CSV table of C-alpha atoms in Angstrom, one decimal:
chain,number,residue,atom,x,y,z
A,76,MET,CA,7.9,-39.8,48.8
A,77,LEU,CA,10.7,-42.0,50.0
A,78,LEU,CA,14.0,-43.2,48.5
A,79,VAL,CA,15.0,-46.8,49.3
A,80,LEU,CA,18.7,-47.4,49.5
A,81,VAL,CA,20.0,-50.9,49.7
A,82,CYS,CA,23.5,-51.2,51.2
A,83,ARG,CA,25.6,-54.4,50.8
A,84,ASP,CA,28.7,-55.4,52.7
A,85,GLN,CA,30.8,-58.5,52.0
A,86,GLN,CA,30.8,-59.6,55.7
A,87,ALA,CA,27.4,-58.2,56.8
A,88,GLU,CA,23.8,-58.8,55.9
A,89,PRO,CA,22.3,-56.4,53.5
A,90,HIS,CA,20.2,-53.7,55.2
A,91,THR,CA,17.8,-51.1,53.9
A,92,ARG,CA,17.9,-47.3,54.7
A,93,ARG,CA,14.9,-45.0,54.0
A,94,ILE,CA,15.6,-41.4,53.2
A,95,SER,CA,12.9,-38.8,52.5
A,96,LEU,CA,13.1,-36.9,49.2
A,97,HIS,CA,12.3,-33.7,51.1
A,98,MET,CA,15.3,-34.2,53.3
A,99,LEU,CA,17.5,-34.8,50.2
A,100,LEU,CA,16.3,-31.6,48.5
A,101,LEU,CA,17.0,-29.6,51.6
A,102,GLU,CA,20.7,-30.6,51.3
A,103,ILE,CA,20.8,-29.1,47.8
A,104,LYS,CA,21.4,-25.4,48.0
A,105,ALA,CA,19.6,-23.2,45.4
A,106,GLY,CA,21.9,-21.2,43.3
A,107,ASP,CA,21.6,-17.6,42.4
A,108,PRO,CA,19.2,-16.6,39.6
A,109,ARG,CA,20.6,-16.5,36.1
A,110,THR,CA,19.8,-12.9,35.8
A,111,GLU,CA,22.2,-12.2,38.7
A,112,LYS,CA,25.0,-14.0,36.9
A,113,MET,CA,24.7,-12.1,33.6
A,114,PRO,CA,27.5,-9.7,32.8
A,115,VAL,CA,26.7,-6.2,31.7
A,116,ASP,CA,28.4,-6.6,28.3
A,117,GLN,CA,27.0,-10.0,27.4
A,118,ASP,CA,26.0,-11.0,23.9
A,119,TRP,CA,22.2,-10.5,24.0
A,120,THR,CA,21.8,-12.3,20.7
A,121,ALA,CA,23.0,-15.5,22.3
A,122,VAL,CA,20.4,-15.2,25.1
A,123,TYR,CA,17.5,-14.6,22.7
A,124,PRO,CA,18.7,-15.9,19.3
A,125,SER,CA,15.2,-16.3,17.9
A,126,ALA,CA,11.5,-15.6,18.7
A,127,THR,CA,10.6,-17.4,21.9
A,128,PRO,CA,8.2,-16.7,24.8
A,129,PHE,CA,9.2,-14.5,27.7
A,130,ARG,CA,11.5,-16.2,30.2
A,131,PRO,CA,11.8,-14.3,33.5
A,132,ASN,CA,15.1,-16.0,34.4
A,133,ALA,CA,16.7,-14.7,31.2
A,134,VAL,CA,15.7,-11.1,31.2
A,135,PRO,CA,17.6,-9.0,33.8
A,136,LEU,CA,15.0,-6.2,33.8
A,137,PRO,CA,12.5,-5.3,36.6
A,138,LEU,CA,9.4,-5.8,34.5
A,139,ARG,CA,5.9,-5.8,35.9
A,140,MET,CA,2.7,-6.4,34.1
A,141,GLY,CA,-0.9,-7.1,35.1
A,142,TYR,CA,-3.7,-5.6,37.1
A,143,PRO,CA,-2.6,-4.0,40.4
A,144,VAL,CA,-4.4,-5.6,43.3
A,145,LYS,CA,-5.8,-3.3,46.0
A,146,GLY,CA,-4.1,-0.2,44.6
A,147,GLY,CA,-0.7,-1.8,44.7
A,148,VAL,CA,1.8,-2.3,41.9
A,149,PRO,CA,1.5,-4.8,39.0
A,150,PRO,CA,2.8,-8.3,39.6
A,151,GLU,CA,6.5,-8.9,39.0
A,152,LYS,CA,7.9,-10.9,36.1
A,153,LYS,CA,8.4,-14.2,38.0
A,154,GLY,CA,5.4,-16.5,37.4
A,155,ASN,CA,3.6,-13.7,35.5
A,156,LEU,CA,1.3,-15.2,32.8
A,157,GLU,CA,0.5,-11.8,31.4
A,158,LEU,CA,4.0,-11.5,30.0
A,159,LEU,CA,3.7,-15.0,28.4
A,160,LYS,CA,0.4,-14.1,26.6
A,161,ILE,CA,1.8,-11.3,24.4
A,162,PRO,CA,4.6,-11.6,21.7
A,163,ASN,CA,7.9,-10.0,22.5
A,164,PHE,CA,10.6,-8.6,20.4
A,165,LEU,CA,13.6,-9.3,22.6
A,166,HIS,CA,15.2,-11.2,19.6
A,167,LEU,CA,15.0,-8.1,17.4
A,168,THR,CA,17.3,-5.7,19.1
A,169,PRO,CA,19.3,-3.3,17.0
A,170,VAL,CA,22.4,-5.5,17.4
A,171,ALA,CA,20.5,-8.6,16.2
A,172,ILE,CA,19.1,-6.7,13.3
A,173,LYS,CA,22.6,-5.5,12.4
A,174,LYS,CA,23.9,-9.1,12.5
A,175,HIS,CA,21.0,-10.2,10.2
A,176,CYS,CA,21.8,-7.4,7.7
A,177,GLU,CA,25.5,-8.3,7.7
A,178,ALA,CA,24.7,-11.9,7.0
A,179,LEU,CA,22.4,-10.9,4.1
A,180,LYS,CA,24.7,-8.3,2.6
A,181,PRO,CA,26.8,-10.7,0.5
A,182,PHE,CA,23.6,-11.8,-1.3
A,183,CYS,CA,22.4,-8.3,-2.1
A,184,THR,CA,23.4,-6.0,-5.0
A,185,GLU,CA,24.0,-2.3,-5.0
A,186,TRP,CA,21.2,0.1,-5.9
A,187,PRO,CA,21.3,1.0,-9.6
A,188,SER,CA,22.9,4.3,-10.1
A,189,ALA,CA,20.5,5.2,-12.9
A,190,LEU,CA,17.5,5.1,-10.5
A,191,ASP,CA,18.5,8.3,-8.7
A,192,THR,CA,15.2,10.1,-8.6
A,193,ASP,CA,11.6,9.1,-8.0
A,194,ALA,CA,10.6,10.1,-11.5
A,195,THR,CA,13.1,7.7,-13.0
A,196,CYS,CA,11.9,4.9,-10.7
A,197,ASP,CA,8.3,5.6,-11.7
A,198,GLU,CA,9.3,5.5,-15.3
A,199,HIS,CA,10.9,2.1,-15.2
A,200,PHE,CA,8.8,0.6,-12.4
A,201,PRO,CA,5.3,2.1,-12.8
A,202,ILE,CA,3.4,-0.5,-10.7
A,203,LYS,CA,3.4,-0.1,-7.0
A,204,VAL,CA,2.1,-2.8,-4.6
A,205,ASP,CA,1.3,-1.7,-1.0
A,206,GLY,CA,0.7,-3.9,2.0
A,207,THR,CA,0.5,-3.3,5.8
A,208,ASP,CA,2.1,-5.2,8.6
A,209,TYR,CA,0.4,-5.0,12.0
A,210,VAL,CA,1.9,-5.3,15.5
A,211,SER,CA,-0.8,-6.7,17.8
A,212,ALA,CA,-0.7,-7.1,21.6
A,213,GLY,CA,-2.2,-10.6,21.6
A,214,PRO,CA,-1.4,-14.3,21.7
A,215,SER,CA,-0.9,-14.3,17.9
A,216,VAL,CA,1.1,-12.0,15.6
A,217,ARG,CA,-1.2,-12.7,12.7
A,218,ASN,CA,-3.7,-10.0,11.6
A,219,PRO,CA,-6.4,-10.7,9.0
A,220,SER,CA,-6.0,-7.2,7.6
A,221,ALA,CA,-2.4,-7.9,6.7
A,222,ARG,CA,-3.6,-9.9,3.6
A,223,VAL,CA,-5.0,-6.7,1.9
A,224,VAL,CA,-3.1,-5.6,-1.1
A,225,HIS,CA,-3.4,-2.2,-3.0
A,226,LEU,CA,-2.0,-2.1,-6.5
A,227,ARG,CA,-1.5,1.4,-8.0
A,228,VAL,CA,-0.5,2.4,-11.5
A,229,LYS,CA,-0.8,5.6,-13.5
A,230,LEU,CA,-3.0,5.4,-16.5
A,231,SER,CA,-0.5,7.5,-18.5
A,232,SER,CA,2.2,4.8,-17.9
A,233,LEU,CA,0.2,2.2,-19.7
A,234,ASN,CA,0.6,1.7,-23.4
A,235,LEU,CA,-2.9,2.7,-24.4
A,236,ASP,CA,-4.4,4.7,-27.2
A,237,ASP,CA,-7.3,7.0,-27.0
A,238,HIS,CA,-9.9,4.3,-27.4
A,239,ALA,CA,-8.2,1.9,-25.0
A,240,SER,CA,-7.7,4.6,-22.4
A,241,LYS,CA,-11.4,5.5,-22.4
A,242,LYS,CA,-12.4,1.9,-22.3
A,243,MET,CA,-10.1,1.3,-19.3
A,244,LEU,CA,-11.8,4.2,-17.5
A,245,LYS,CA,-15.1,2.6,-18.1
A,246,LEU,CA,-13.9,-0.8,-16.8
A,247,VAL,CA,-12.2,0.4,-13.6
A,248,GLY,CA,-15.1,2.8,-12.7
A,249,ASN,CA,-14.4,4.6,-9.4
A,250,LYS,CA,-11.0,2.9,-9.0
A,251,TYR,CA,-9.5,5.8,-11.0
A,252,CYS,CA,-8.5,9.1,-9.5
A,253,LYS,CA,-8.6,11.9,-12.1
A,254,ASP,CA,-6.5,14.3,-10.0
A,255,THR,CA,-3.5,11.9,-9.7
A,256,ASP,CA,-4.2,9.9,-12.8
A,257,VAL,CA,-3.8,6.7,-10.7
A,258,ILE,CA,-5.7,3.4,-10.9
A,259,THR,CA,-6.0,1.6,-7.6
A,260,ILE,CA,-6.9,-2.1,-7.4
A,261,LYS,CA,-7.7,-3.5,-3.9
A,262,THR,CA,-7.7,-7.3,-3.4
A,263,ASP,CA,-8.6,-9.1,-0.1
A,264,SER,CA,-10.4,-12.2,-1.3
A,265,CYS,CA,-7.5,-14.7,-0.7
A,266,PRO,CA,-6.2,-15.6,2.8
A,267,LEU,CA,-2.6,-14.8,2.0
A,268,ARG,CA,-1.0,-11.5,0.9
A,269,GLN,CA,1.0,-13.2,-1.9
A,270,GLN,CA,-2.2,-14.7,-3.3
A,271,ASN,CA,-3.9,-11.3,-3.3
A,272,GLN,CA,-0.9,-9.7,-5.0
A,273,ASP,CA,-1.0,-12.3,-7.8
A,274,TYR,CA,-4.7,-11.8,-8.1
A,275,ALA,CA,-4.2,-8.0,-8.4
A,276,MET,CA,-1.7,-8.5,-11.2
A,277,TYR,CA,-4.1,-10.8,-12.9
A,278,LEU,CA,-6.8,-8.2,-12.8
A,279,LEU,CA,-4.5,-5.6,-14.2
A,280,THR,CA,-3.5,-7.9,-17.0
A,281,VAL,CA,-7.1,-8.7,-17.9
A,282,LEU,CA,-8.1,-5.0,-17.8
A,283,TYR,CA,-5.2,-4.1,-20.1
A,284,HIS,CA,-6.1,-6.7,-22.8
A,285,GLU,CA,-9.8,-6.0,-22.6
A,286,SER,CA,-9.2,-2.3,-23.1
A,287,TRP,CA,-7.6,-3.0,-26.5
A,288,LYS,CA,-10.5,-5.1,-27.7
A,289,THR,CA,-13.0,-3.3,-30.0
A,290,GLU,CA,-16.4,-4.9,-29.9
A,291,ALA,CA,-19.0,-4.6,-32.8
A,292,TRP,CA,-21.4,-2.7,-30.7
A,293,GLU,CA,-18.9,0.1,-30.0
A,294,ALA,CA,-19.3,1.4,-33.6
A,295,GLU,CA,-22.9,2.3,-32.7
A,296,LYS,CA,-21.9,4.9,-30.1
A,297,SER,CA,-23.6,8.2,-30.5
A,298,VAL,CA,-22.5,11.7,-29.4
A,299,ALA,CA,-24.5,11.2,-26.2
A,300,ASP,CA,-22.5,8.1,-25.4
A,301,MET,CA,-19.1,9.8,-25.5
A,302,GLU,CA,-17.1,9.9,-22.3
A,303,GLU,CA,-16.3,13.6,-22.8
A,304,TYR,CA,-17.4,16.6,-24.8
A,305,SER,CA,-15.7,17.2,-28.2
A,306,TRP,CA,-16.1,20.6,-29.9
A,307,GLU,CA,-15.2,19.3,-33.3
A,308,ASP,CA,-18.2,18.8,-35.5
A,309,SER,CA,-20.5,19.9,-32.7
A,310,PRO,CA,-23.5,22.2,-33.0
A,311,SER,CA,-21.6,24.8,-31.1
A,312,GLN,CA,-18.8,24.8,-33.8
A,313,ARG,CA,-21.2,24.8,-36.7
A,314,ASN,CA,-23.2,27.7,-35.3
A,315,LEU,CA,-20.1,29.8,-34.5
A,316,LEU,CA,-18.7,29.2,-38.0
A,317,ASP,CA,-22.1,30.1,-39.6
A,318,VAL,CA,-22.1,33.4,-37.7
A,319,LEU,CA,-18.5,34.3,-38.5
A,320,VAL,CA,-18.8,33.3,-42.2
A,321,ARG,CA,-21.9,35.5,-42.6
A,322,ARG,CA,-20.2,38.5,-40.9
A,323,LYS,CA,-17.1,38.0,-43.0
A,324,ALA,CA,-19.2,37.8,-46.2
A,325,ALA,CA,-21.2,40.9,-45.3
A,326,GLY,CA,-18.1,42.9,-44.5
A,327,GLU,CA,-15.5,41.8,-47.0
A,328,GLY,CA,-17.7,40.3,-49.7
A,329,GLU,CA,-16.1,36.9,-49.6
A,330,GLY,CA,-18.2,33.8,-50.2
A,331,GLU,CA,-18.3,30.6,-48.2
A,332,GLY,CA,-15.6,27.9,-48.7
A,333,GLU,CA,-13.4,25.4,-46.9
A,334,GLU,CA,-10.4,27.7,-46.9
A,335,VAL,CA,-12.5,30.4,-45.2
A,336,ARG,CA,-13.7,28.0,-42.5
A,337,GLU,CA,-10.1,26.7,-41.9
A,338,GLN,CA,-8.9,30.3,-41.6
A,339,LEU,CA,-11.6,31.2,-39.1
A,340,LEU,CA,-10.9,28.1,-37.0
A,341,GLY,CA,-7.3,29.1,-36.7
A,342,ARG,CA,-8.0,32.4,-35.0
A,343,SER,CA,-6.9,32.7,-31.4
A,344,GLU,CA,-10.3,34.0,-30.2
A,345,VAL,CA,-12.0,30.9,-31.8
A,346,GLN,CA,-9.5,28.6,-30.0
A,347,GLU,CA,-10.3,30.4,-26.7
A,348,TYR,CA,-14.0,30.0,-27.3
A,349,LYS,CA,-13.4,26.3,-28.1
A,350,ASP,CA,-11.5,25.8,-24.8
A,351,SER,CA,-14.1,27.6,-22.7
A,352,VAL,CA,-17.0,25.6,-24.2
A,353,THR,CA,-15.1,22.3,-23.7
A,354,ARG,CA,-14.2,23.2,-20.1
A,355,LEU,CA,-17.8,24.2,-19.4
A,356,LYS,CA,-19.2,20.9,-20.8
A,357,ASN,CA,-16.6,18.6,-19.2
A,358,GLU,CA,-16.0,20.2,-15.8
A,359,GLY,CA,-19.5,21.6,-15.2
A,360,GLU,CA,-20.6,25.1,-14.3
A,361,SER,CA,-18.4,27.1,-12.0
A,362,GLU,CA,-17.7,30.8,-11.5
A,363,SER,CA,-14.3,30.7,-13.2
A,364,ALA,CA,-15.7,28.6,-16.1
A,365,VAL,CA,-18.6,30.9,-16.7
A,366,LEU,CA,-16.4,34.0,-16.6
A,367,GLN,CA,-14.0,32.4,-19.1
A,368,TYR,CA,-16.9,31.6,-21.4
A,369,LYS,CA,-18.2,35.1,-21.1
A,370,GLU,CA,-14.8,36.7,-22.1
A,371,ALA,CA,-14.4,34.2,-25.0
A,372,VAL,CA,-17.8,35.1,-26.4
A,373,LYS,CA,-17.1,38.8,-26.2
A,374,LYS,CA,-13.8,38.4,-28.0
A,375,VAL,CA,-15.1,36.1,-30.8
A,376,LEU,CA,-18.0,38.5,-31.5
A,377,ASN,CA,-16.0,41.7,-31.0
A,378,LEU,CA,-18.4,42.9,-28.3
């Protein structure tokens, strides 16, 4: 490539001088790299104020990355495409984060002094929404799994009566954990996390209002359809009362009556028998449940 310079003189004919661009560039001396001019105590937030690709001339670190050729060392940072492929966090240094926090502090309020314990926070804010942020070593910082939202709330914190609580358990199915009394709703249908969070709140609202509804067919529930065993008015209660009433009538000569039945039901050994039968029916057979039932039968029958 050539540069054509035209020189003019008032008393001379114009003439043309040809200069090569390569010769012109040779006369320009290359300066020192920017990394050599950076002071040790420089403001790094001014070098990387925001997220930007890796710049080898702006990072005074001996970084190397890539596949080592023939057992050597990885390539250096200059002209290294591997360092450009991955996202960096050079703009999120502790000093930069502190500056961001100081800029946001005037817009924040102090933490309420009344919310001093986890129990108090759970009482006033029973709903918990969890999400996960991922850090990926790839060309994009986005991760499809980051859209997943888990909404958790305790069943006891909802304003539900006995009927609504049992219906809520039927509606949520295996989303309820009996050990922790927590209902977990997972949403991942929408592409964005905020959309999934709104959808989870919508599902919780629908479940709450549907639990309070009483359909006509619910009045047709029988004992076999009940969610848990109830000892009141059960064959076990009637059989025990019949045995105790006959024994009391044979020993003391008292007849049957409502007062006698209420008196028998108030005994401590009868209450222990009720608890043992209820546990055996609801929790299933186990060694401790069977032993508890055995001791309750011996006490109630004076064996």
